[in-house]
């Protein structure tokens, strides 16, 4: 800035104001200084600016899920959420630091202006791990009345209810819920299904070991060996689980949806191309990502922020 000030014949503070586009400097002077800066290859010292303003202009995005081959990070969850988050934060001039809950003690996370957590974890373990870092926190998941953190999530209970309505329309009365209800979002989906049935159907809960195709296949295969086809409808906590369940049913000689109706969750792109095309509860994940980022920016600026729930929509196909 001192070099530019000498070249332009002005003070250093005038250079600083001109480069920030301040109205305290005339338009003619601003243009002159900005042109000189471009000619001289001037670049703002981001680290010095952030140190002066006591901000890093970065937000850490912590993904709770452990990526495995059967459930890669390239899946719509969390990729669509990340797309919405990145779009909003980069537009506001913030960097996105993508990490996992196992790296919370690293400098990029500790130095961030705030943290967005994707997934609460079983029994809320991921949220508990982040409660002690004393940074603004926004969580993707189900509302929790026992904590003060801001949550953005889908209306999982309504998602379960919409599946229940579909089963009732089809005359299905012996149901299976396939999902780990230790996760708050999954528990809400199951509760929506059971509550809306109001005793008009039985619901048997199966907890798979993961949210994968293989886990869905294994869980339903085991169920069929124990009880046979003692159910006529199945709601899975994810599309991957639902697809694995359908494969197990098909290999057992049970046609979907003739013998058993199946509904997935998330409405991933593969749901529409699956054979048969999978009926699924749609989540607006990209919108959720944008909303997470907007609430984080508001928290960083010291504004009052509240939790918010997005709608879900049952997409009826052929299962």
Coordinates of C-alpha atoms in Angstrom, one line a residue:
X1 CA 0.0 0.0 0.0
X2 CA 2.9 2.4 0.8
X3 CA 4.4 1.7 -2.7
X4 CA 1.0 2.4 -4.4
X5 CA 0.6 5.6 -2.3
X6 CA 3.9 6.9 -3.5
X7 CA 3.0 6.1 -7.1
X8 CA -0.4 7.7 -6.9
X9 CA 0.8 10.7 -4.8
X10 CA -1.7 10.0 -2.0
X11 CA -1.7 8.7 1.6
X12 CA -1.7 5.0 2.5
X13 CA -5.1 5.3 4.1
X14 CA -6.5 6.7 0.8
X15 CA -5.1 3.6 -1.0
X16 CA -6.7 1.4 1.6
X17 CA -10.0 3.1 1.2
X18 CA -9.8 3.1 -2.6
X19 CA -9.1 -0.6 -2.8
X20 CA -12.1 -1.3 -0.5
X21 CA -14.3 0.9 -2.8
X22 CA -15.0 3.4 0.0
X23 CA -17.2 6.4 -0.8
X24 CA -14.7 8.5 1.2
X25 CA -12.5 8.5 -1.8
X26 CA -13.6 10.2 -5.1
X27 CA -14.5 7.9 -8.0
X28 CA -11.7 9.4 -10.1
X29 CA -9.1 8.7 -7.4
X30 CA -10.5 5.2 -6.7
X31 CA -10.2 4.3 -10.4
X32 CA -6.7 5.7 -10.6
X33 CA -5.5 3.7 -7.6
X34 CA -7.3 0.5 -8.6
X35 CA -5.7 0.7 -12.1
X36 CA -2.3 1.2 -10.6
X37 CA -2.8 -1.8 -8.3
X38 CA -3.7 -4.0 -11.2
X39 CA -0.7 -2.8 -13.2
X40 CA 1.7 -3.4 -10.3
X41 CA 0.3 -6.8 -9.5
X42 CA -0.9 -5.8 -6.1
X43 CA -2.6 -8.5 -4.0
X44 CA -4.3 -8.0 -0.7
X45 CA -2.6 -9.8 2.2
X46 CA -5.5 -11.9 3.3
X47 CA -3.8 -13.2 6.5
X48 CA -3.0 -9.7 7.6
X49 CA -6.6 -8.5 6.9
X50 CA -8.1 -11.4 8.8
X51 CA -5.8 -10.9 11.7
X52 CA -6.8 -7.2 11.9
X53 CA -10.5 -8.0 11.7
X54 CA -10.2 -11.1 14.0
X55 CA -11.9 -13.3 11.4
X56 CA -10.7 -16.1 9.2
X57 CA -13.5 -15.8 6.7
X58 CA -13.8 -19.6 6.7
X59 CA -16.4 -22.0 7.9
X60 CA -15.7 -25.6 8.8
X61 CA -18.2 -28.1 7.5
X62 CA -18.0 -31.3 9.5
X63 CA -19.5 -34.4 7.9
X64 CA -20.6 -36.9 10.6
X65 CA -20.8 -39.9 8.3
X66 CA -17.9 -42.2 7.8
X67 CA -17.4 -42.6 4.1
X68 CA -17.2 -46.3 2.9
X69 CA -17.2 -47.9 -0.5
X70 CA -20.8 -48.8 -0.3
X71 CA -21.8 -45.3 0.8
X72 CA -19.4 -42.8 -0.9
X73 CA -19.2 -39.0 -0.2
X74 CA -20.4 -38.5 -3.8
X75 CA -23.9 -39.6 -2.9
X76 CA -26.6 -36.8 -2.9
X77 CA -26.3 -36.8 0.9
X78 CA -24.0 -35.1 1.7
X79 CA -23.1 -33.8 -1.7
X80 CA -26.2 -31.8 -2.4
X81 CA -26.0 -30.2 1.0
X82 CA -22.4 -29.3 0.4
X83 CA -23.3 -27.8 -2.9
X84 CA -25.8 -25.4 -1.3
X85 CA -23.5 -24.5 1.5
X86 CA -20.5 -23.8 -0.8
X87 CA -22.7 -21.7 -3.2
X88 CA -23.9 -19.5 -0.4
X89 CA -20.6 -19.2 1.6
X90 CA -18.3 -18.5 -1.4
X91 CA -20.7 -15.9 -2.7
X92 CA -20.3 -14.1 0.7
X93 CA -16.5 -14.3 0.5
X94 CA -16.0 -17.2 2.8
X95 CA -13.9 -20.3 2.3
X96 CA -15.3 -23.8 3.1
X97 CA -13.1 -26.2 5.1
X98 CA -14.4 -29.7 4.7
X99 CA -13.5 -32.1 7.4
X100 CA -14.7 -34.9 9.7
X101 CA -15.6 -35.1 13.4
X102 CA -12.3 -36.9 14.0
X103 CA -10.3 -33.7 13.1
X104 CA -11.9 -31.1 15.3
X105 CA -8.6 -30.3 17.0
X106 CA -6.9 -29.2 13.8
X107 CA -6.0 -25.6 13.0
X108 CA -8.4 -25.1 10.1
X109 CA -11.3 -26.1 12.3
X110 CA -10.1 -24.2 15.4
X111 CA -9.5 -21.1 13.4
X112 CA -12.8 -21.1 11.6
X113 CA -15.4 -18.5 12.3
X114 CA -18.1 -21.1 12.7
X115 CA -19.0 -24.8 12.2
X116 CA -21.7 -26.5 10.1
X117 CA -22.4 -30.1 11.2
X118 CA -23.9 -32.5 8.7
X119 CA -25.5 -35.2 10.7
X120 CA -26.1 -35.5 14.4
X121 CA -24.8 -39.0 14.8
X122 CA -26.2 -41.9 16.8
X123 CA -27.6 -40.6 20.1
X124 CA -26.4 -37.1 19.1
X125 CA -22.7 -38.0 19.6
X126 CA -21.5 -35.7 16.9
X127 CA -23.3 -32.7 18.3
X128 CA -21.9 -33.4 21.8
X129 CA -18.4 -33.6 20.3
X130 CA -18.8 -30.1 18.9
X131 CA -20.5 -28.4 21.9
X132 CA -17.2 -27.7 23.5
X133 CA -15.4 -25.9 20.7
X134 CA -17.2 -22.6 21.5
X135 CA -17.8 -21.5 17.9
X136 CA -21.1 -20.6 16.2
X137 CA -22.7 -23.9 15.3
X138 CA -25.5 -24.9 12.9
X139 CA -26.6 -28.6 12.6
X140 CA -28.3 -30.5 9.8
X141 CA -30.7 -32.9 11.4
X142 CA -33.8 -33.2 13.6
X143 CA -34.7 -30.5 16.2
X144 CA -33.7 -31.3 19.7
X145 CA -35.5 -29.5 22.5
X146 CA -32.7 -30.2 25.0
X147 CA -30.0 -28.1 23.3
X148 CA -29.5 -24.5 22.2
X149 CA -27.8 -25.1 18.9
X150 CA -29.6 -24.0 15.7
X151 CA -30.9 -26.9 13.5
X152 CA -31.9 -27.1 9.9
X153 CA -33.6 -30.2 8.7
X154 CA -36.4 -31.9 6.8
X155 CA -39.8 -32.6 8.3
X156 CA -38.9 -36.3 8.9
X157 CA -42.1 -37.0 10.8
X158 CA -44.2 -35.7 7.9
X159 CA -42.1 -37.9 5.6
X160 CA -43.0 -41.0 7.7
X161 CA -46.7 -39.9 7.7
X162 CA -46.8 -39.6 3.9
X163 CA -45.4 -43.1 3.7
X164 CA -48.1 -44.3 6.1
X165 CA -50.8 -42.6 4.0
X166 CA -49.5 -44.5 0.9
X167 CA -49.5 -47.8 2.6
X168 CA -53.1 -47.3 3.8
X169 CA -54.2 -46.4 0.3
X170 CA -52.6 -49.7 -0.9
X171 CA -54.2 -51.7 1.9
X172 CA -50.9 -52.6 3.5
X173 CA -51.3 -53.4 7.2
X174 CA -48.2 -55.5 8.2
X175 CA -45.3 -53.1 7.9
X176 CA -41.5 -53.1 8.5
X177 CA -39.5 -50.0 9.2
X178 CA -35.8 -50.5 8.1
X179 CA -33.5 -48.0 9.8
X180 CA -31.4 -47.2 12.8
X181 CA -33.7 -45.3 15.2
X182 CA -30.7 -44.3 17.4
X183 CA -30.3 -41.5 14.8
X184 CA -32.7 -38.6 15.6
X185 CA -33.8 -38.1 11.9
X186 CA -34.5 -41.8 11.4
X187 CA -36.4 -42.0 14.7
X188 CA -38.7 -39.2 13.5
X189 CA -39.4 -41.0 10.3
X190 CA -40.3 -44.1 12.2
X191 CA -42.5 -42.2 14.6
X192 CA -44.3 -40.5 11.8
X193 CA -45.1 -43.8 10.3
X194 CA -46.3 -45.4 13.5
X195 CA -48.3 -42.4 14.8
X196 CA -50.2 -41.9 11.6
X197 CA -51.1 -45.6 11.4
X198 CA -52.8 -45.1 14.9
X199 CA -53.2 -48.8 15.4
X200 CA -54.4 -49.5 11.9
X201 CA -51.3 -51.5 11.1
X202 CA -48.5 -53.3 12.9
X203 CA -44.9 -52.0 12.5
X204 CA -41.9 -54.1 13.0
X205 CA -38.6 -52.2 13.4
X206 CA -35.3 -53.6 12.0
X207 CA -32.0 -51.9 12.7
X208 CA -29.5 -52.4 9.8
X209 CA -25.8 -52.1 10.5
X210 CA -25.4 -49.2 8.0
X211 CA -27.3 -47.1 5.5
X212 CA -26.1 -49.1 2.5
X213 CA -27.5 -51.4 -0.2
X214 CA -25.7 -54.4 1.4
X215 CA -27.1 -53.6 4.8
X216 CA -30.6 -53.5 3.4
X217 CA -30.2 -56.7 1.6
X218 CA -28.7 -58.5 4.6
X219 CA -31.4 -57.2 7.0
X220 CA -34.3 -58.3 4.9
X221 CA -32.7 -61.6 3.9
X222 CA -32.3 -62.4 7.6
X223 CA -35.9 -61.4 8.3
X224 CA -37.3 -63.6 5.6
X225 CA -35.3 -66.6 6.9
X226 CA -36.8 -66.0 10.4
X227 CA -40.3 -65.1 9.7
X228 CA -40.9 -65.5 6.0
X229 CA -43.1 -63.0 4.1
X230 CA -45.0 -62.0 7.2
X231 CA -45.2 -58.3 6.0
X232 CA -46.7 -56.5 3.1
X233 CA -45.1 -53.1 3.3
X234 CA -41.6 -51.7 4.0
X235 CA -40.4 -48.2 4.7
X236 CA -36.6 -47.8 4.6
X237 CA -34.7 -44.9 6.1
X238 CA -32.7 -44.4 2.9
X239 CA -33.0 -45.3 -0.8
X240 CA -29.9 -47.5 -0.6
X241 CA -31.5 -49.6 2.2
X242 CA -34.8 -49.8 0.1
X243 CA -33.0 -51.0 -3.0
X244 CA -31.1 -53.7 -1.0
X245 CA -34.4 -54.7 0.5
X246 CA -36.0 -55.1 -2.9
X247 CA -33.1 -57.2 -4.1
X248 CA -33.5 -59.5 -1.1
X249 CA -37.3 -59.8 -1.7
X250 CA -36.8 -60.5 -5.4
X251 CA -34.3 -63.2 -4.8
X252 CA -36.7 -64.8 -2.4
X253 CA -39.3 -64.9 -5.1
X254 CA -41.5 -62.0 -3.8
X255 CA -42.6 -59.5 -6.4
X256 CA -42.5 -55.8 -5.6
X257 CA -45.0 -54.2 -5.3
X258 CA -47.4 -57.1 -5.9
X259 CA -46.6 -59.0 -2.7
X260 CA -44.8 -56.2 -0.8
X261 CA -44.8 -52.4 -1.3
X262 CA -41.5 -50.6 -0.6
X263 CA -40.8 -46.9 0.0
X264 CA -37.3 -45.4 0.2
X265 CA -36.1 -42.1 1.6
X266 CA -34.1 -39.2 0.1
X267 CA -35.3 -39.6 -3.6
X268 CA -31.8 -40.0 -4.9
X269 CA -31.3 -39.9 -8.7
X270 CA -30.9 -43.7 -8.7
X271 CA -34.4 -44.1 -7.3
X272 CA -36.0 -43.1 -10.6
X273 CA -33.7 -45.4 -12.7
X274 CA -33.9 -48.4 -10.3
X275 CA -35.9 -51.4 -11.6
X276 CA -38.7 -51.1 -10.6
X277 CA -38.5 -47.3 -10.2
X278 CA -38.5 -46.6 -6.4
X279 CA -41.2 -44.7 -4.6
X280 CA -39.3 -42.4 -2.2
X281 CA -39.7 -39.4 0.2
X282 CA -37.9 -36.4 -1.4
X283 CA -35.7 -34.1 0.7
X284 CA -34.8 -30.7 -0.5
X285 CA -31.1 -31.1 0.3
X286 CA -29.7 -28.3 -1.8
X287 CA -32.1 -25.8 -0.3
X288 CA -31.1 -27.1 3.1
X289 CA -27.5 -26.4 2.4
X290 CA -28.2 -22.8 1.4
X291 CA -30.3 -22.4 4.5
X292 CA -27.5 -23.8 6.7
X293 CA -25.0 -21.3 5.2
X294 CA -27.3 -18.3 5.6
X295 CA -27.9 -19.1 9.2
X296 CA -24.2 -19.5 9.9
X297 CA -23.5 -16.1 8.3
X298 CA -26.1 -14.6 10.4
X299 CA -24.7 -16.1 13.6
X300 CA -21.2 -14.9 12.7
X301 CA -22.6 -11.4 12.3
X302 CA -24.2 -11.6 15.8
X303 CA -27.8 -11.9 14.6
X304 CA -30.6 -13.9 16.3
X305 CA -31.1 -17.2 14.5
X306 CA -33.8 -19.8 14.9
X307 CA -34.1 -23.5 13.8
X308 CA -36.0 -24.2 10.7
X309 CA -37.7 -27.2 9.1
X310 CA -38.0 -27.9 5.3
X311 CA -40.9 -29.8 3.8
X312 CA -40.7 -33.3 2.3
X313 CA -42.7 -34.8 -0.6
X314 CA -43.6 -38.4 -1.4
X315 CA -42.6 -39.2 -5.0
X316 CA -44.8 -42.1 -6.0
X317 CA -43.3 -44.5 -8.6
X318 CA -43.7 -48.2 -9.1
X319 CA -42.8 -49.9 -5.8

